[in-house]
Short mmCIF file of N, CA and C in Angstrom, two decimals:
data_model
loop_
_atom_site.label_atom_id
_atom_site.label_comp_id
_atom_site.label_asym_id
_atom_site.label_seq_id
_atom_site.Cartn_x
_atom_site.Cartn_y
_atom_site.Cartn_z
N MET A 10 0.82 -1.18 0.00
CA MET A 10 0.00 0.00 0.00
C MET A 10 0.86 1.25 0.00
N ALA A 11 1.95 1.23 0.78
CA ALA A 11 2.85 2.37 0.85
C ALA A 11 3.55 2.58 -0.47
N GLU A 12 3.83 1.48 -1.18
CA GLU A 12 4.49 1.58 -2.48
C GLU A 12 3.57 2.25 -3.49
N ASP A 13 2.26 1.95 -3.42
CA ASP A 13 1.30 2.57 -4.34
C ASP A 13 1.24 4.06 -4.14
N ASN A 14 1.28 4.53 -2.87
CA ASN A 14 1.27 5.96 -2.57
C ASN A 14 2.53 6.63 -3.10
N ASN A 15 3.69 5.98 -2.90
CA ASN A 15 4.96 6.54 -3.39
C ASN A 15 4.97 6.63 -4.90
N THR A 16 4.44 5.61 -5.56
CA THR A 16 4.40 5.61 -7.02
C THR A 16 3.48 6.71 -7.52
N ALA A 17 2.34 6.90 -6.88
CA ALA A 17 1.40 7.95 -7.28
C ALA A 17 2.00 9.32 -7.05
N GLU A 18 2.71 9.51 -5.93
CA GLU A 18 3.35 10.80 -5.64
C GLU A 18 4.47 11.08 -6.62
N THR A 19 5.25 10.07 -6.97
CA THR A 19 6.34 10.23 -7.92
C THR A 19 5.79 10.62 -9.29
N ALA A 20 4.72 9.98 -9.72
CA ALA A 20 4.11 10.30 -11.01
C ALA A 20 3.56 11.72 -11.00
N GLN A 21 2.98 12.13 -9.89
CA GLN A 21 2.43 13.48 -9.78
C GLN A 21 3.55 14.52 -9.81
N GLU A 22 4.67 14.26 -9.12
CA GLU A 22 5.81 15.16 -9.13
C GLU A 22 6.39 15.28 -10.53
N ALA A 23 6.44 14.16 -11.24
CA ALA A 23 6.98 14.17 -12.60
C ALA A 23 6.12 15.03 -13.51
N GLN A 24 4.80 14.98 -13.32
CA GLN A 24 3.91 15.81 -14.13
C GLN A 24 4.11 17.28 -13.81
N GLN A 25 4.33 17.62 -12.54
CA GLN A 25 4.49 19.00 -12.14
C GLN A 25 5.81 19.57 -12.62
N THR A 26 6.87 18.79 -12.64
CA THR A 26 8.16 19.30 -13.04
C THR A 26 8.33 19.36 -14.55
N HIS A 27 7.52 18.60 -15.30
CA HIS A 27 7.61 18.63 -16.75
C HIS A 27 6.78 19.80 -17.26
N ALA A 28 7.43 20.83 -17.74
CA ALA A 28 6.73 22.00 -18.25
C ALA A 28 6.34 21.77 -19.69
N PRO A 29 5.12 22.12 -20.06
CA PRO A 29 4.72 21.96 -21.45
C PRO A 29 5.50 22.92 -22.33
N GLU A 30 5.72 22.50 -23.56
CA GLU A 30 6.45 23.35 -24.49
C GLU A 30 5.55 24.50 -24.92
N VAL A 31 6.12 25.68 -25.01
CA VAL A 31 5.37 26.88 -25.37
C VAL A 31 5.84 27.35 -26.73
N ASP A 32 4.89 27.59 -27.60
CA ASP A 32 5.21 28.10 -28.93
C ASP A 32 5.11 29.62 -28.87
N LEU A 33 6.22 30.31 -29.08
CA LEU A 33 6.24 31.77 -28.99
C LEU A 33 5.34 32.43 -30.02
N ALA A 34 5.00 31.71 -31.08
CA ALA A 34 4.08 32.26 -32.09
C ALA A 34 2.70 32.50 -31.50
N ASP A 35 2.36 31.78 -30.41
CA ASP A 35 1.06 31.99 -29.77
C ASP A 35 0.93 33.39 -29.20
N PHE A 36 2.06 34.03 -28.90
CA PHE A 36 2.05 35.34 -28.28
C PHE A 36 2.26 36.47 -29.28
N ALA A 37 2.39 36.15 -30.54
CA ALA A 37 2.60 37.18 -31.56
C ALA A 37 1.33 37.99 -31.72
N SER A 38 1.48 39.25 -32.06
CA SER A 38 0.33 40.15 -32.22
C SER A 38 -0.10 40.16 -33.68
N ASP A 39 -0.66 39.06 -34.13
CA ASP A 39 -1.16 38.91 -35.50
C ASP A 39 -0.12 39.21 -36.56
N GLY A 40 1.16 39.13 -36.22
CA GLY A 40 2.22 39.35 -37.18
C GLY A 40 2.38 40.80 -37.60
N GLN A 41 1.65 41.73 -36.99
CA GLN A 41 1.72 43.14 -37.38
C GLN A 41 3.10 43.72 -37.09
N GLU A 42 3.67 43.34 -35.96
CA GLU A 42 4.97 43.89 -35.57
C GLU A 42 6.04 43.51 -36.58
N GLU A 43 6.00 42.25 -37.04
CA GLU A 43 7.01 41.79 -37.97
C GLU A 43 6.84 42.40 -39.36
N SER A 44 5.58 42.67 -39.75
CA SER A 44 5.34 43.15 -41.10
C SER A 44 5.52 44.66 -41.23
N ARG A 45 5.64 45.39 -40.12
CA ARG A 45 5.81 46.84 -40.19
C ARG A 45 7.18 47.18 -40.75
N PRO A 46 7.22 48.15 -41.63
CA PRO A 46 8.53 48.61 -42.10
C PRO A 46 9.29 49.28 -40.96
N LEU A 47 10.60 49.27 -41.05
CA LEU A 47 11.45 49.83 -40.01
C LEU A 47 11.16 51.30 -39.78
N HIS A 48 10.91 52.06 -40.85
CA HIS A 48 10.69 53.49 -40.67
C HIS A 48 9.41 53.79 -39.91
N ASP A 49 8.39 52.89 -39.96
CA ASP A 49 7.17 53.10 -39.19
C ASP A 49 7.45 53.01 -37.69
N THR A 50 8.26 52.05 -37.28
CA THR A 50 8.58 51.94 -35.85
C THR A 50 9.42 53.13 -35.40
N GLN A 51 10.28 53.63 -36.26
CA GLN A 51 11.07 54.81 -35.91
C GLN A 51 10.17 56.03 -35.77
N GLN A 52 9.18 56.16 -36.65
CA GLN A 52 8.24 57.28 -36.55
C GLN A 52 7.41 57.16 -35.28
N GLU A 53 7.04 55.96 -34.93
CA GLU A 53 6.27 55.73 -33.71
C GLU A 53 7.09 56.13 -32.48
N LYS A 54 8.35 55.74 -32.46
CA LYS A 54 9.24 56.11 -31.35
C LYS A 54 9.39 57.62 -31.27
N GLU A 55 9.49 58.28 -32.41
CA GLU A 55 9.62 59.75 -32.43
C GLU A 55 8.35 60.41 -31.88
N ARG A 56 7.18 59.88 -32.22
CA ARG A 56 5.92 60.42 -31.68
C ARG A 56 5.86 60.24 -30.16
N GLU A 57 6.30 59.08 -29.68
CA GLU A 57 6.32 58.84 -28.23
C GLU A 57 7.28 59.80 -27.54
N ARG A 58 8.43 60.04 -28.15
CA ARG A 58 9.41 60.96 -27.60
C ARG A 58 8.84 62.38 -27.55
N GLU A 59 8.14 62.79 -28.58
CA GLU A 59 7.52 64.12 -28.62
C GLU A 59 6.47 64.26 -27.53
N ALA A 60 5.70 63.21 -27.27
CA ALA A 60 4.68 63.25 -26.22
C ALA A 60 5.32 63.43 -24.85
N ILE A 61 6.44 62.78 -24.63
CA ILE A 61 7.14 62.89 -23.34
C ILE A 61 7.67 64.30 -23.13
N LEU A 62 8.11 64.95 -24.20
CA LEU A 62 8.69 66.28 -24.08
C LEU A 62 7.69 67.31 -23.59
N ASP A 63 6.40 67.06 -23.67
CA ASP A 63 5.38 68.00 -23.22
C ASP A 63 4.96 67.76 -21.77
N VAL A 64 5.52 66.76 -21.10
CA VAL A 64 5.16 66.48 -19.71
C VAL A 64 5.78 67.55 -18.81
N PRO A 65 4.96 68.21 -17.98
CA PRO A 65 5.51 69.26 -17.10
C PRO A 65 6.38 68.66 -15.98
N VAL A 66 7.44 69.38 -15.65
CA VAL A 66 8.37 68.97 -14.60
C VAL A 66 8.54 70.15 -13.65
N LYS A 67 8.47 69.89 -12.35
CA LYS A 67 8.66 70.94 -11.35
C LYS A 67 10.16 71.10 -11.10
N ILE A 68 10.70 72.28 -11.36
CA ILE A 68 12.12 72.58 -11.12
C ILE A 68 12.21 73.43 -9.85
N THR A 69 13.08 73.01 -8.95
CA THR A 69 13.28 73.72 -7.69
C THR A 69 14.76 74.01 -7.53
N ALA A 70 15.08 75.27 -7.21
CA ALA A 70 16.45 75.67 -6.93
C ALA A 70 16.54 75.96 -5.43
N VAL A 71 17.35 75.20 -4.73
CA VAL A 71 17.45 75.32 -3.27
C VAL A 71 18.71 76.09 -2.92
N VAL A 72 18.51 77.27 -2.36
CA VAL A 72 19.63 78.13 -1.95
C VAL A 72 20.30 77.56 -0.71
N GLY A 73 19.52 76.98 0.15
CA GLY A 73 20.02 76.39 1.38
C GLY A 73 18.85 75.88 2.19
N ASP A 74 19.13 75.23 3.30
CA ASP A 74 18.04 74.78 4.17
C ASP A 74 18.50 74.80 5.61
N VAL A 75 17.55 74.63 6.48
CA VAL A 75 17.83 74.63 7.91
C VAL A 75 16.74 73.81 8.60
N LYS A 76 17.11 73.14 9.66
CA LYS A 76 16.13 72.44 10.49
C LYS A 76 16.01 73.22 11.79
N MET A 77 14.76 73.41 12.21
CA MET A 77 14.53 74.11 13.47
C MET A 77 13.29 73.54 14.12
N PRO A 78 13.22 73.62 15.44
CA PRO A 78 12.02 73.14 16.12
C PRO A 78 10.83 74.07 15.83
N VAL A 79 9.64 73.51 15.92
CA VAL A 79 8.42 74.28 15.68
C VAL A 79 8.38 75.49 16.62
N ARG A 80 8.89 75.34 17.83
CA ARG A 80 8.92 76.43 18.81
C ARG A 80 9.58 77.67 18.22
N ASP A 81 10.73 77.46 17.55
CA ASP A 81 11.44 78.58 16.94
C ASP A 81 10.73 79.09 15.69
N LEU A 82 10.12 78.18 14.95
CA LEU A 82 9.42 78.55 13.73
C LEU A 82 8.25 79.49 14.02
N VAL A 83 7.46 79.18 15.04
CA VAL A 83 6.29 80.01 15.34
C VAL A 83 6.70 81.37 15.91
N ARG A 84 7.91 81.52 16.39
CA ARG A 84 8.39 82.80 16.91
C ARG A 84 8.88 83.74 15.80
N LEU A 85 9.07 83.19 14.59
CA LEU A 85 9.56 84.03 13.49
C LEU A 85 8.51 85.07 13.13
N GLY A 86 8.97 86.23 12.86
CA GLY A 86 8.07 87.30 12.44
C GLY A 86 8.67 88.03 11.25
N ARG A 87 7.98 89.05 10.82
CA ARG A 87 8.46 89.85 9.68
C ARG A 87 9.86 90.38 9.99
N GLY A 88 10.76 90.21 9.03
CA GLY A 88 12.13 90.69 9.18
C GLY A 88 13.07 89.72 9.89
N ALA A 89 12.55 88.55 10.28
CA ALA A 89 13.40 87.57 10.95
C ALA A 89 14.46 87.07 9.98
N VAL A 90 15.63 86.80 10.50
CA VAL A 90 16.74 86.27 9.70
C VAL A 90 16.89 84.80 10.06
N VAL A 91 16.84 83.95 9.02
CA VAL A 91 16.99 82.51 9.22
C VAL A 91 18.30 82.10 8.57
N PRO A 92 19.32 81.76 9.36
CA PRO A 92 20.59 81.34 8.77
C PRO A 92 20.45 79.99 8.07
N LEU A 93 21.00 79.89 6.88
CA LEU A 93 20.94 78.65 6.11
C LEU A 93 22.26 77.90 6.22
N ASN A 94 22.30 76.69 5.68
CA ASN A 94 23.49 75.85 5.79
C ASN A 94 24.49 76.07 4.66
N ARG A 95 24.39 77.16 3.91
CA ARG A 95 25.30 77.44 2.80
C ARG A 95 25.98 78.78 3.01
N LYS A 96 27.17 78.86 2.47
CA LYS A 96 27.93 80.12 2.50
C LYS A 96 27.56 80.96 1.28
N LEU A 97 27.74 82.24 1.37
CA LEU A 97 27.51 83.15 0.26
C LEU A 97 28.44 82.77 -0.89
N GLY A 98 27.89 82.63 -2.09
CA GLY A 98 28.68 82.28 -3.26
C GLY A 98 28.81 80.80 -3.53
N SER A 99 28.34 79.95 -2.61
CA SER A 99 28.43 78.51 -2.88
C SER A 99 27.32 78.10 -3.84
N SER A 100 27.51 76.97 -4.48
CA SER A 100 26.54 76.53 -5.48
C SER A 100 25.22 76.14 -4.82
N ILE A 101 24.16 76.20 -5.62
CA ILE A 101 22.84 75.81 -5.13
C ILE A 101 22.43 74.51 -5.81
N ASP A 102 21.55 73.78 -5.17
CA ASP A 102 21.08 72.51 -5.72
C ASP A 102 19.85 72.75 -6.58
N ILE A 103 19.79 72.05 -7.73
CA ILE A 103 18.67 72.16 -8.65
C ILE A 103 18.01 70.79 -8.73
N TYR A 104 16.71 70.76 -8.46
CA TYR A 104 15.95 69.52 -8.44
C TYR A 104 14.90 69.53 -9.55
N ALA A 105 14.65 68.37 -10.14
CA ALA A 105 13.54 68.15 -11.05
C ALA A 105 12.64 67.12 -10.40
N ASN A 106 11.42 67.53 -10.07
CA ASN A 106 10.49 66.64 -9.35
C ASN A 106 11.16 66.01 -8.13
N ASP A 107 11.78 66.83 -7.31
CA ASP A 107 12.41 66.43 -6.05
C ASP A 107 13.59 65.49 -6.22
N ARG A 108 14.19 65.48 -7.39
CA ARG A 108 15.38 64.65 -7.65
C ARG A 108 16.52 65.57 -8.06
N LEU A 109 17.65 65.48 -7.36
CA LEU A 109 18.80 66.33 -7.65
C LEU A 109 19.32 66.05 -9.06
N ILE A 110 19.34 67.10 -9.90
CA ILE A 110 19.81 66.91 -11.28
C ILE A 110 21.03 67.75 -11.61
N ALA A 111 21.26 68.84 -10.84
CA ALA A 111 22.36 69.74 -11.18
C ALA A 111 22.69 70.64 -10.01
N ARG A 112 23.80 71.35 -10.16
CA ARG A 112 24.17 72.43 -9.23
C ARG A 112 24.37 73.67 -10.07
N GLY A 113 24.20 74.82 -9.47
CA GLY A 113 24.32 76.05 -10.25
C GLY A 113 24.57 77.27 -9.39
N GLU A 114 24.50 78.42 -10.07
CA GLU A 114 24.71 79.72 -9.42
C GLU A 114 23.53 80.62 -9.73
N ILE A 115 23.22 81.49 -8.78
CA ILE A 115 22.15 82.47 -9.00
C ILE A 115 22.68 83.55 -9.94
N THR A 116 21.83 83.93 -10.89
CA THR A 116 22.19 84.92 -11.90
C THR A 116 21.07 85.96 -11.98
N ILE A 117 21.43 87.21 -12.21
CA ILE A 117 20.44 88.26 -12.44
C ILE A 117 20.22 88.37 -13.94
N ILE A 118 18.94 88.36 -14.34
CA ILE A 118 18.62 88.54 -15.76
C ILE A 118 17.79 89.80 -15.93
N GLU A 119 17.32 90.04 -17.13
CA GLU A 119 16.60 91.28 -17.45
C GLU A 119 15.50 91.59 -16.44
N ASP A 120 15.24 92.86 -16.24
CA ASP A 120 14.21 93.37 -15.33
C ASP A 120 14.43 92.92 -13.88
N ASP A 121 15.68 92.74 -13.49
CA ASP A 121 16.04 92.38 -12.12
C ASP A 121 15.43 91.06 -11.64
N ASN A 122 15.11 90.17 -12.57
CA ASN A 122 14.66 88.83 -12.20
C ASN A 122 15.88 87.96 -11.94
N ILE A 123 15.68 86.94 -11.13
CA ILE A 123 16.79 86.03 -10.88
C ILE A 123 16.59 84.75 -11.67
N ALA A 124 17.67 84.07 -11.95
CA ALA A 124 17.65 82.80 -12.67
C ALA A 124 18.77 81.95 -12.11
N VAL A 125 18.89 80.76 -12.61
CA VAL A 125 19.95 79.85 -12.17
C VAL A 125 20.74 79.42 -13.39
N THR A 126 22.06 79.55 -13.30
CA THR A 126 22.95 79.04 -14.33
C THR A 126 23.47 77.70 -13.86
N MET A 127 23.24 76.67 -14.65
CA MET A 127 23.70 75.33 -14.27
C MET A 127 25.20 75.24 -14.51
N THR A 128 25.93 74.87 -13.48
CA THR A 128 27.38 74.75 -13.58
C THR A 128 27.85 73.31 -13.53
N GLU A 129 26.99 72.42 -13.05
CA GLU A 129 27.36 71.01 -12.93
C GLU A 129 26.10 70.16 -13.10
N ILE A 130 26.12 69.24 -14.05
CA ILE A 130 25.01 68.31 -14.26
C ILE A 130 25.36 67.00 -13.56
N MET A 131 24.42 66.51 -12.76
CA MET A 131 24.67 65.26 -12.03
C MET A 131 24.50 64.08 -12.96
N SER A 132 25.29 63.05 -12.74
CA SER A 132 25.09 61.80 -13.46
C SER A 132 23.86 61.13 -12.90
N SER A 133 23.24 60.24 -13.66
CA SER A 133 22.01 59.59 -13.20
C SER A 133 22.27 58.74 -11.97
N SER A 134 23.47 58.17 -11.82
CA SER A 134 23.75 57.35 -10.65
C SER A 134 23.96 58.19 -9.40
N ALA A 135 24.41 59.45 -9.55
CA ALA A 135 24.64 60.30 -8.39
C ALA A 135 23.36 60.86 -7.83
N SER A 136 22.31 60.96 -8.64
CA SER A 136 21.08 61.58 -8.17
C SER A 136 20.09 60.59 -7.59
N THR A 137 20.46 59.33 -7.52
CA THR A 137 19.54 58.33 -6.94
C THR A 137 19.80 58.13 -5.49
#
């Protein structure tokens, strides 16, 4: 009786470990991908790239930062001076959607507006 159980279990294990063969043609998309000319896929990629270029990105230039207890924060009033963690003339951090992408300097442009000149672009591995 024990041999019959072992034989049945062995046969069941053999069925589970034997994977059925899969024909990759079953997953083809009606052959449309293969029949498309190369220039059509390039045009499609270009359209996708153009769509991405219109996605808005929030750019933030951080002059410096400071941590303080709420007690000190609520005491701040008009004209309060908050010392930051950067020295005058040091580079500022530039973020795209809260991800560090570059460092730069503050610049004055027309009509006394300020801007940022990028002086260093971060590599993708450095900003992660």
